[in-house]
Coordinates of C-alpha atoms in Angstrom, one line a residue:
M1 CA 100.4 56.2 33.0
K2 CA 99.6 54.8 36.5
K3 CA 103.2 54.0 37.1
L4 CA 104.2 57.6 36.2
F5 CA 101.6 59.0 38.4
L6 CA 102.8 56.7 41.3
I7 CA 106.3 57.6 40.8
L8 CA 105.6 61.3 40.8
T9 CA 103.4 60.9 43.9
L10 CA 106.3 59.1 45.6
I11 CA 108.7 61.8 44.7
L12 CA 106.4 64.5 46.0
F13 CA 105.9 62.6 49.2
I14 CA 109.6 62.2 49.8
F15 CA 110.1 65.9 49.3
A16 CA 107.3 66.7 51.7
V17 CA 108.6 64.5 54.5
S18 CA 112.1 65.6 54.0
G19 CA 111.3 69.2 54.8
C20 CA 114.2 71.4 54.3
A21 CA 116.8 68.6 53.9
G22 CA 118.6 69.0 50.6
D23 CA 117.7 72.7 50.2
E24 CA 120.7 75.0 49.5
G25 CA 122.0 76.8 52.5
D26 CA 121.4 76.5 56.2
Y27 CA 118.0 78.0 56.8
S28 CA 117.2 76.4 60.3
C29 CA 113.9 75.1 58.9
P30 CA 111.2 74.9 61.6
E31 CA 109.5 71.5 62.1
G32 CA 106.7 71.0 59.7
M33 CA 107.8 73.7 57.3
V34 CA 109.7 73.8 54.0
V35 CA 111.9 76.6 52.7
A36 CA 110.8 78.6 49.7
T37 CA 113.8 80.3 47.9
S38 CA 116.0 80.0 44.8
E39 CA 119.3 81.4 43.5
A40 CA 117.3 83.9 41.6
V41 CA 116.2 85.8 44.7
D42 CA 117.8 87.3 47.7
Y43 CA 115.2 86.3 50.2
Y44 CA 113.5 83.2 51.7
F45 CA 110.5 82.2 53.6
F46 CA 109.1 79.0 55.1
C47 CA 105.8 77.5 54.1
P48 CA 103.9 74.7 55.9
D49 CA 104.9 71.4 54.4
T50 CA 101.3 70.9 53.3
W51 CA 101.9 73.7 50.7
R52 CA 103.6 73.0 47.3
I53 CA 106.4 75.3 46.1
D54 CA 105.2 76.3 42.7
R55 CA 107.7 78.9 41.2
T56 CA 111.3 79.7 41.9
D57 CA 112.3 81.5 38.7
G58 CA 112.8 85.2 39.7
M59 CA 109.9 85.1 42.2
I60 CA 108.8 82.5 44.8
S61 CA 105.3 81.1 45.0
A62 CA 103.6 78.3 46.9
V63 CA 100.2 76.8 46.6
A64 CA 97.9 75.3 49.4
G65 CA 95.1 72.9 48.7
F66 CA 96.6 71.8 45.4
D67 CA 94.5 69.5 43.3
P68 CA 96.7 67.5 40.8
A69 CA 93.7 66.7 38.7
T70 CA 92.9 70.3 38.0
G71 CA 96.4 71.8 38.5
L72 CA 94.8 74.5 40.8
G73 CA 95.1 75.4 44.4
K74 CA 92.8 77.0 46.9
A75 CA 95.3 79.6 48.0
T76 CA 98.6 81.1 46.8
V77 CA 101.5 83.0 48.4
S78 CA 104.0 84.7 46.3
G79 CA 107.2 86.7 47.0
T80 CA 108.3 89.3 44.4
D81 CA 110.8 92.1 44.6
F82 CA 111.9 95.0 42.3
K83 CA 113.7 98.2 42.2
V84 CA 111.5 101.2 42.9
A85 CA 111.7 104.8 41.7
N86 CA 114.2 107.0 43.5
D87 CA 111.6 109.1 45.1
I88 CA 110.3 106.0 47.0
T89 CA 112.3 105.7 50.2
N90 CA 110.1 103.5 52.4
E91 CA 107.3 101.0 52.3
K92 CA 104.6 103.5 53.3
Q93 CA 105.4 105.7 50.4
Y94 CA 105.2 102.8 48.0
V95 CA 101.8 101.6 49.3
E96 CA 100.5 105.2 49.1
S97 CA 101.7 105.3 45.4
I98 CA 100.0 102.1 44.4
L99 CA 96.7 102.3 46.1
P100 CA 95.1 104.7 43.5
E101 CA 96.3 102.3 40.8
Y102 CA 94.6 99.3 42.6
E103 CA 91.5 101.3 42.8
K104 CA 91.5 102.1 39.1
T105 CA 92.6 98.8 37.7
M106 CA 91.0 96.1 39.9
T107 CA 87.4 95.2 39.3
D108 CA 85.2 95.8 42.4
F109 CA 88.3 96.7 44.5
V110 CA 87.4 97.1 48.2
L111 CA 90.1 98.0 50.7
L112 CA 89.3 96.1 53.9
D113 CA 92.4 96.9 56.0
N114 CA 95.4 99.2 55.7
G115 CA 97.4 98.1 58.8
T116 CA 100.8 96.8 59.7
D117 CA 102.6 93.5 60.3
I118 CA 105.5 93.0 62.7
I119 CA 108.3 90.9 61.4
A120 CA 111.5 90.3 63.3
S121 CA 113.2 93.2 61.5
G122 CA 110.5 95.8 61.9
E123 CA 106.9 96.9 61.3
Y124 CA 105.7 96.9 57.7
P125 CA 102.5 97.9 55.8
R126 CA 99.8 95.3 55.2
L127 CA 96.9 95.7 52.7
T128 CA 93.9 93.4 52.8
Y129 CA 91.4 93.8 50.1
T130 CA 88.9 92.1 47.8
A131 CA 88.7 92.3 43.9
T132 CA 86.8 90.4 41.3
L133 CA 88.5 88.5 38.5
G134 CA 86.5 86.6 35.9
G135 CA 83.4 87.0 37.9
V136 CA 85.0 85.4 41.1
E137 CA 85.7 87.4 44.2
Y138 CA 89.2 86.9 45.7
K139 CA 90.6 88.3 48.9
H140 CA 94.2 89.3 49.0
S141 CA 96.7 90.4 51.7
Q142 CA 99.9 92.0 50.9
V143 CA 102.9 92.8 53.2
F144 CA 105.5 95.4 51.9
I145 CA 109.1 95.5 52.9
Y146 CA 111.5 98.2 51.6
N147 CA 115.3 97.7 51.6
A148 CA 118.1 99.5 49.7
G149 CA 115.9 100.8 46.9
R150 CA 113.9 97.5 46.5
I151 CA 110.4 96.6 47.5
Y152 CA 109.6 93.1 48.5
I153 CA 106.0 92.0 48.4
L154 CA 104.5 89.0 50.0
T155 CA 101.0 88.4 48.5
Y156 CA 98.3 85.9 49.7
T157 CA 95.4 85.3 47.4
A158 CA 92.4 82.9 47.9
K159 CA 88.8 83.0 46.8
T160 CA 87.0 84.9 49.6
A161 CA 85.3 81.7 50.7
D162 CA 88.6 80.0 51.2
Y163 CA 90.6 82.9 52.6
D164 CA 90.3 82.2 56.4
T165 CA 91.2 78.6 55.8
Y166 CA 94.9 79.4 55.0
S167 CA 95.3 83.0 56.5
S168 CA 97.1 81.7 59.6
D169 CA 99.5 80.0 57.3
F170 CA 100.2 83.3 55.5
D171 CA 100.8 84.9 58.9
S172 CA 103.5 82.2 59.6
I173 CA 105.0 82.7 56.2
V174 CA 105.2 86.5 56.7
E175 CA 106.9 86.0 60.1
S176 CA 109.5 83.7 58.6
F177 CA 110.4 86.1 55.6
R178 CA 114.2 87.0 55.6
G179 CA 116.8 88.3 53.4
K180 CA 119.7 86.1 52.5

């Protein structure tokens, strides 16, 4: 068991120090970052190399502060996308349509900020809010990007106490978001 753990740790270390080397495509990966993408999605973003890429099966997610003993992290970022209804033609309309649902379905939902983020390709809505799940308060930040009938959502989630620790990482991730 110790050998297996050592081998897995060594493999993770090799991937961490190799950064973007070996990833498909030429993403011009910045120093200290790793690319998060897969063939199943039409976008990518860069995460600090201290984050662990978690899922690449139709969505992309990464975890910060990962504890192998528990299998949990202190913060997550996920990228999702899907086709929206024909009457939704921009990010702002989409956000306006989901806010009432958030308020109805999330326990102790509190909207903290309904602002915007500037990414290389434009200015996009950003929601920051808290909600309780299983008796624990989490803080979330979501950035919404509309393109050709699809909405792309980058979501950052952490326990409220851990949120500020990784929020600048999320800002970097958002700035690096690109379509393929």
